[in-house]
Short mmCIF file of C-alpha atoms in Angstrom, two decimals:
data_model
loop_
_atom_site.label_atom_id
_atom_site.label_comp_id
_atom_site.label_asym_id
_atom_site.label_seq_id
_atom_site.Cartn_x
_atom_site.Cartn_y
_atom_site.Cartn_z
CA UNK A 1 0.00 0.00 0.00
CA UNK A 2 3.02 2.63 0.62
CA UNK A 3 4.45 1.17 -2.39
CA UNK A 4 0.82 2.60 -4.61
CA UNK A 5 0.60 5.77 -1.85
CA UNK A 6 4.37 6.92 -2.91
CA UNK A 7 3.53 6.01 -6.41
CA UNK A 8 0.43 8.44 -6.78
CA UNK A 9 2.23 11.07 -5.57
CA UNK A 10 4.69 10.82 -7.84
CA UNK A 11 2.45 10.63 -10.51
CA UNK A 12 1.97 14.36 -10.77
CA UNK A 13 5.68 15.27 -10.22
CA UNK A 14 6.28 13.66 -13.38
CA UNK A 15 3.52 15.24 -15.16
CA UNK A 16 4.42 18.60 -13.69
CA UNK A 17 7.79 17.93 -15.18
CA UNK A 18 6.84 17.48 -18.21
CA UNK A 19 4.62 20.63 -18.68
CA UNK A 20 7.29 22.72 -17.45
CA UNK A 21 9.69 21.22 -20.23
CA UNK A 22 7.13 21.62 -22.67
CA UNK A 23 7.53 25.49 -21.26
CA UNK A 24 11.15 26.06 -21.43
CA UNK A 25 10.89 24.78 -25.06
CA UNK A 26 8.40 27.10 -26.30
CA UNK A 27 10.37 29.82 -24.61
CA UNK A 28 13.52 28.79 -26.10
CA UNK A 29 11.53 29.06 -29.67
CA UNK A 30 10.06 32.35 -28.85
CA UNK A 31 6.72 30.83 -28.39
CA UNK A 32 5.86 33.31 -25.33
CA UNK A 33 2.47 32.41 -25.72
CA UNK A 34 2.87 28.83 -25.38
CA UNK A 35 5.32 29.05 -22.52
CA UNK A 36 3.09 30.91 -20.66
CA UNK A 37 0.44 28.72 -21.43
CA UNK A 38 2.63 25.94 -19.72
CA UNK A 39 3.96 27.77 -16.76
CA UNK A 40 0.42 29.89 -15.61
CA UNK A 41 -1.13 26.53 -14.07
CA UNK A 42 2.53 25.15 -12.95
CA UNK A 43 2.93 28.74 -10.92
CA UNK A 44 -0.73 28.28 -9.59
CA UNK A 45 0.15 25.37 -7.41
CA UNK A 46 3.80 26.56 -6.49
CA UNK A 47 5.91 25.76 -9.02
CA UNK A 48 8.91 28.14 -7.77
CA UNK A 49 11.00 27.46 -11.30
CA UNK A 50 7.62 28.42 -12.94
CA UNK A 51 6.67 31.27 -10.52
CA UNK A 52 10.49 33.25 -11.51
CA UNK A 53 9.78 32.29 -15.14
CA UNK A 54 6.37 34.10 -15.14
CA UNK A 55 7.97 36.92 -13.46
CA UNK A 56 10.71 37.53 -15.91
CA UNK A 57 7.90 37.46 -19.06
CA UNK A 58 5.62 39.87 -17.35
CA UNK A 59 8.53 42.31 -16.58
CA UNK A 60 9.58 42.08 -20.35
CA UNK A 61 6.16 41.52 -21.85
CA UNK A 62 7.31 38.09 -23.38
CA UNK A 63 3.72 36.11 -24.52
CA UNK A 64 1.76 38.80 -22.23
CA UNK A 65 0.90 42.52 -21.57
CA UNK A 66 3.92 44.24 -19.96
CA UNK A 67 2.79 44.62 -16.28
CA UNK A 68 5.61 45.34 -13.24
CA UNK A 69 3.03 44.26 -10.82
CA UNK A 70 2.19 41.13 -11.79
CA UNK A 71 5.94 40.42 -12.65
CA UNK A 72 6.53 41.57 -9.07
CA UNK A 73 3.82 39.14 -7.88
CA UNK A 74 5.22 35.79 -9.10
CA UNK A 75 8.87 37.20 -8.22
CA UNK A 76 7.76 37.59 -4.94
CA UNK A 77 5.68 34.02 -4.64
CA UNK A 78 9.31 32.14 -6.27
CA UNK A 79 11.68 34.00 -4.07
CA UNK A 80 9.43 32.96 -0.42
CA UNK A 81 10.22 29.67 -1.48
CA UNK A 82 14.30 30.55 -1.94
CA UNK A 83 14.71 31.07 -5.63
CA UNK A 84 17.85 33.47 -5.51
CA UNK A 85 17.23 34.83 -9.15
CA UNK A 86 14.07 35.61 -7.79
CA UNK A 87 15.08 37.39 -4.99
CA UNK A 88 17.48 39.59 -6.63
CA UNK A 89 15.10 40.45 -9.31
CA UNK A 90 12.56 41.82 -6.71
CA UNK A 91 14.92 43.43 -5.02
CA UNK A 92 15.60 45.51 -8.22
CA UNK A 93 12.11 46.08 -8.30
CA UNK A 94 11.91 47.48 -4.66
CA UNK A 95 15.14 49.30 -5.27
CA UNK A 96 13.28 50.82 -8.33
CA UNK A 97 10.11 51.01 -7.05
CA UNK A 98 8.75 49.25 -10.19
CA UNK A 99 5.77 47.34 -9.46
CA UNK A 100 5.78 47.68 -5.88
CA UNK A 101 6.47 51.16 -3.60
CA UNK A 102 10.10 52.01 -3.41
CA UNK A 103 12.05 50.72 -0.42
CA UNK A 104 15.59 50.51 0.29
CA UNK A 105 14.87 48.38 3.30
CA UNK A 106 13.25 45.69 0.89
CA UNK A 107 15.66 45.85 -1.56
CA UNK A 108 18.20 45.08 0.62
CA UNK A 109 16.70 42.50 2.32
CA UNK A 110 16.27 40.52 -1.11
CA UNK A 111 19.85 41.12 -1.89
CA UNK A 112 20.70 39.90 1.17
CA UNK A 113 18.68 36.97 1.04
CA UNK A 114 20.16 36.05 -2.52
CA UNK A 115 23.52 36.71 -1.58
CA UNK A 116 23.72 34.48 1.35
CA UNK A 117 22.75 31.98 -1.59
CA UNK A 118 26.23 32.68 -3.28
CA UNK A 119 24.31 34.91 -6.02
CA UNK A 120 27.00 36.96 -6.67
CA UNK A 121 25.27 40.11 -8.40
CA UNK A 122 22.99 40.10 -4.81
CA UNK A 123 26.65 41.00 -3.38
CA UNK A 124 28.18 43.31 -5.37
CA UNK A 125 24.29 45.52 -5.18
CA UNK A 126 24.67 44.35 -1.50
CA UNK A 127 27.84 45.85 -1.08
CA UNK A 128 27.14 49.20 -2.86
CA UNK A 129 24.19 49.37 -0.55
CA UNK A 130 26.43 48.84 2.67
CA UNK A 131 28.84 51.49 1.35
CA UNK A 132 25.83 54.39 0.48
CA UNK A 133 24.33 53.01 3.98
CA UNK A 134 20.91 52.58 1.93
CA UNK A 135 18.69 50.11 3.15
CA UNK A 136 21.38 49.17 5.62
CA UNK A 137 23.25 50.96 8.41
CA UNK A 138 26.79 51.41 6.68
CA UNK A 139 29.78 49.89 7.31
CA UNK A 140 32.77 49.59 5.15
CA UNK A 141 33.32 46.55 6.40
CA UNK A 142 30.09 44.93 5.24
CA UNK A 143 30.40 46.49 2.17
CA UNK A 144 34.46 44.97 1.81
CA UNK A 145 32.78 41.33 2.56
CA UNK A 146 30.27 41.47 -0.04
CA UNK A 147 32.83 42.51 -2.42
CA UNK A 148 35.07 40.10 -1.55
CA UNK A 149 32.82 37.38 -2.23
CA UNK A 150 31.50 38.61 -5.50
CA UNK A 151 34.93 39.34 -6.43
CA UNK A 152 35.81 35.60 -5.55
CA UNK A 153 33.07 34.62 -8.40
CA UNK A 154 34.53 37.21 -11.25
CA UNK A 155 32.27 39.80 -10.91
CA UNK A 156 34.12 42.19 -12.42
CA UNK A 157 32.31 45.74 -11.17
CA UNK A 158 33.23 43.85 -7.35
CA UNK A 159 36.97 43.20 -8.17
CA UNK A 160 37.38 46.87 -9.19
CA UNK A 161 35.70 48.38 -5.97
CA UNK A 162 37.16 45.95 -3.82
CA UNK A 163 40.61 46.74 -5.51
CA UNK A 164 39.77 50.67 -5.15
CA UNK A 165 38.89 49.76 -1.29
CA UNK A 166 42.21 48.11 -0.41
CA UNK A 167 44.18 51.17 -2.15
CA UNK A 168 42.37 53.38 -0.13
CA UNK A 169 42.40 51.66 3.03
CA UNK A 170 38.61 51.25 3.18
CA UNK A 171 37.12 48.92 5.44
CA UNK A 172 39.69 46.69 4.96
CA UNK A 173 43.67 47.46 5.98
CA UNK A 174 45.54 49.59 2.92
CA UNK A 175 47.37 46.77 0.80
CA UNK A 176 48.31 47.73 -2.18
CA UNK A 177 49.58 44.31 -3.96
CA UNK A 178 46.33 43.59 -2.35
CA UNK A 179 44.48 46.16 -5.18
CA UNK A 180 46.71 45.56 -8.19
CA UNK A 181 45.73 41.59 -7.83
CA UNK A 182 41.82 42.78 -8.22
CA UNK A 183 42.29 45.87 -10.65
CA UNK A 184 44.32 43.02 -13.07
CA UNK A 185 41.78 40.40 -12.94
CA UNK A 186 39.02 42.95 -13.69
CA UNK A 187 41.55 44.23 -16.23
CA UNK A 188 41.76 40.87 -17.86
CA UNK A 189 37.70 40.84 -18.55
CA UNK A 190 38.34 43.84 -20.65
CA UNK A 191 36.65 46.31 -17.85
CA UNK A 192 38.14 49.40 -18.70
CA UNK A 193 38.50 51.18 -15.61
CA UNK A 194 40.13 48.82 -13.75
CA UNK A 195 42.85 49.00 -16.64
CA UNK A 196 43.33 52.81 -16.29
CA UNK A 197 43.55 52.11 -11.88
CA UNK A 198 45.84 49.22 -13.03
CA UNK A 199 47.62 51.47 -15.54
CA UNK A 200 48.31 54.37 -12.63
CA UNK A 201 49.58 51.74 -9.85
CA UNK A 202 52.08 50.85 -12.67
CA UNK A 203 53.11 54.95 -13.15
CA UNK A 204 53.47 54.78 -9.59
CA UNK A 205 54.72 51.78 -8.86
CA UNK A 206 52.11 50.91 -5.88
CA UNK A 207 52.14 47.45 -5.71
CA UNK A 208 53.72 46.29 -8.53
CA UNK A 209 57.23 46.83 -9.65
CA UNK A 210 57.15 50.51 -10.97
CA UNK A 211 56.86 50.49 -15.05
CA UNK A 212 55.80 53.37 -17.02
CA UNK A 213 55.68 50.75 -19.84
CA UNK A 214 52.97 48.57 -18.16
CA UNK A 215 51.60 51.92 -17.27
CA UNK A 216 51.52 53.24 -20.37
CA UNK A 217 50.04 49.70 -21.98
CA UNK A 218 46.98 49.54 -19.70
CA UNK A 219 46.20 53.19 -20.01
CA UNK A 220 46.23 52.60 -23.96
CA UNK A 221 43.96 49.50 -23.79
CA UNK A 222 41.65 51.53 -21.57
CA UNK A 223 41.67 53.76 -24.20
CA UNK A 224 40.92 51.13 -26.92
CA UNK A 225 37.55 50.17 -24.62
CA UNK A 226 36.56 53.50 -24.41
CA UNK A 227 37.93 55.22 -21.36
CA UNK A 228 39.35 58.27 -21.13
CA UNK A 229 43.35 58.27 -20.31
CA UNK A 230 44.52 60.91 -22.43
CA UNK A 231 45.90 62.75 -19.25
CA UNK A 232 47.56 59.63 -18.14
CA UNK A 233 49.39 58.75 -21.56
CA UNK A 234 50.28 62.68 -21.71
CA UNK A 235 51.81 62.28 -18.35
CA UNK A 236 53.50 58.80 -19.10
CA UNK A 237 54.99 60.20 -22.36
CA UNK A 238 56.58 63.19 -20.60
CA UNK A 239 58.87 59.83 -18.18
CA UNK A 240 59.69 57.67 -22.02
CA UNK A 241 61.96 57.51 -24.46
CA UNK A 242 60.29 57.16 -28.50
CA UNK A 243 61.36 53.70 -28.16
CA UNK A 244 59.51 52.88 -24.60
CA UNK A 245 56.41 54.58 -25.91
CA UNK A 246 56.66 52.60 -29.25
CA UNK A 247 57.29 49.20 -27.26
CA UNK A 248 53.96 50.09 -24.56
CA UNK A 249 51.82 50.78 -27.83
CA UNK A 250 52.85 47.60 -29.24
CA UNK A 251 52.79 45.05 -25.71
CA UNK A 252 48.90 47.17 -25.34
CA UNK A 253 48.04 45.92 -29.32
CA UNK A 254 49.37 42.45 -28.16
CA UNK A 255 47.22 42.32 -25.45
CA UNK A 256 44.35 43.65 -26.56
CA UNK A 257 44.39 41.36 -29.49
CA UNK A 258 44.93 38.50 -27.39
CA UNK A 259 42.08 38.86 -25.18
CA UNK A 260 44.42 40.08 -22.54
CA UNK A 261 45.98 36.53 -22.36
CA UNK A 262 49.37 37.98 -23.84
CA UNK A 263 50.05 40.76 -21.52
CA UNK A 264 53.69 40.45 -20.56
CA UNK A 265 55.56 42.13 -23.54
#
């Protein structure tokens, strides 16, 4: 009899499955319609995968009429039940105010809630929320944690201010081999101005060996993704010889070219 009890409850698992399958492949062929079609009665009876998936169409107006509160309503109903993409999303939303009334109080408690899940874009907005004290009584120190463990994950906007926060000393102690280790591995995802910080720790020699070479290379990729580091190369050029300037311009063509995986000259 357990053996037919466990069986008929399984039953609908299965089936449930299967709908939401049949969902995520209408979505995948653009067929918003369908897909919703699939995931309304799946969301109905607390389908969390199916709750975040409604959410994101009604925010975009994928198979439905664009509506922030009802996009707000099934983010909300997925991230009760722990859905971390959920949570962040509404947390956005609160930030925002779209769909719901503005609070900093919620939106930080749905960051928070999503980055104690390991979501790492929860903890870099987490972070930036500790550091603005918005939502959150401020503390550098929160903010440095947060950071750190988006940072950990590659999230390149994290590694910069983290980097930026152990130049300066901020909420964590002033290292500044500490900073150049976070500025180069934002560097190395092409962020730009984590190559112009890396680019004036290399002018200055502030922990790394001084080059106005290096310096001069990262301020000219910077300049390749769009930053501005015309005051840095002007500076740089007044320190270099024609033939220094002419090597930096061709280690930053090198680099670029190689997806920053030939950076060494």
């Amino acid at each position: 009899m357990k053996k037919l009890i466990f069986l008929f409850l399984f039953l609908p698992l299965i089936a449930n499955a299967a709908d939401f399958d049949k969902g995520i492949e209408a979505y995948s062929k653009g067929d918003f319609k369908e897909a919703f079609k699939e995931f309304l009665p799946l969301s109905t009876i607390g389908n969390s995968s199916a709750q975040f998936n409604l959410g994101l169409m009604y925010s975009n107006g994928l198979g439905v009429i664009q509506s922030d509160e009802e996009a707000a309503k099934w983010y909300q109903k997925a991230a009760d039940q722990g859905v971390a993409s959920a949570q962040f999303n509404l947390g956005n939303m609160y930030s925002d105010g779209r769909g719901v009334i503005q609070s900093d109080e919620e939106a930080a408690k749905w960051y928070q809630q999503a980055a104690e899940q390991g979501y790492a874009s929860a903890q870099f907005n987490l972070a930036i929320r500790y550091l603005d004290g918005r939502g959150v009584i401020q503390s550098d120190k929160d903010a440095a944690k947060w950071f750190q463990k988006a940072a950990a994950q590659g999230h390149k906007k994290a590694q910069v201010n983290l980097a930026s926060m152990y130049r300066s000393g901020r909420g964590v102690l002033q290292v500044y081999t500490v900073a150049a280790k976070w500025y180069q591995k934002a560097a190395e995802q092409g962020y730009a101005v984590a190559q112009y910080n890396l680019g004036t720790l290399y002018s200055k020699g502030q922990g790394v060996n001084q080059s106005y070479i290096y310096a001069y290379m990262w301020a000219d990729i910077a300049a390749y993704n769009g930053f501005d580091a015309s005051r840095l190369k002007v500076e740089l050029t007044q320190e270099m010889s024609k033939e220094d300037i002419a090597e930096a311009q061709e280690m930053s063509a090198q680099c670029f070219e190689s997806n920053y995986e030939d950076c060494d000259g």
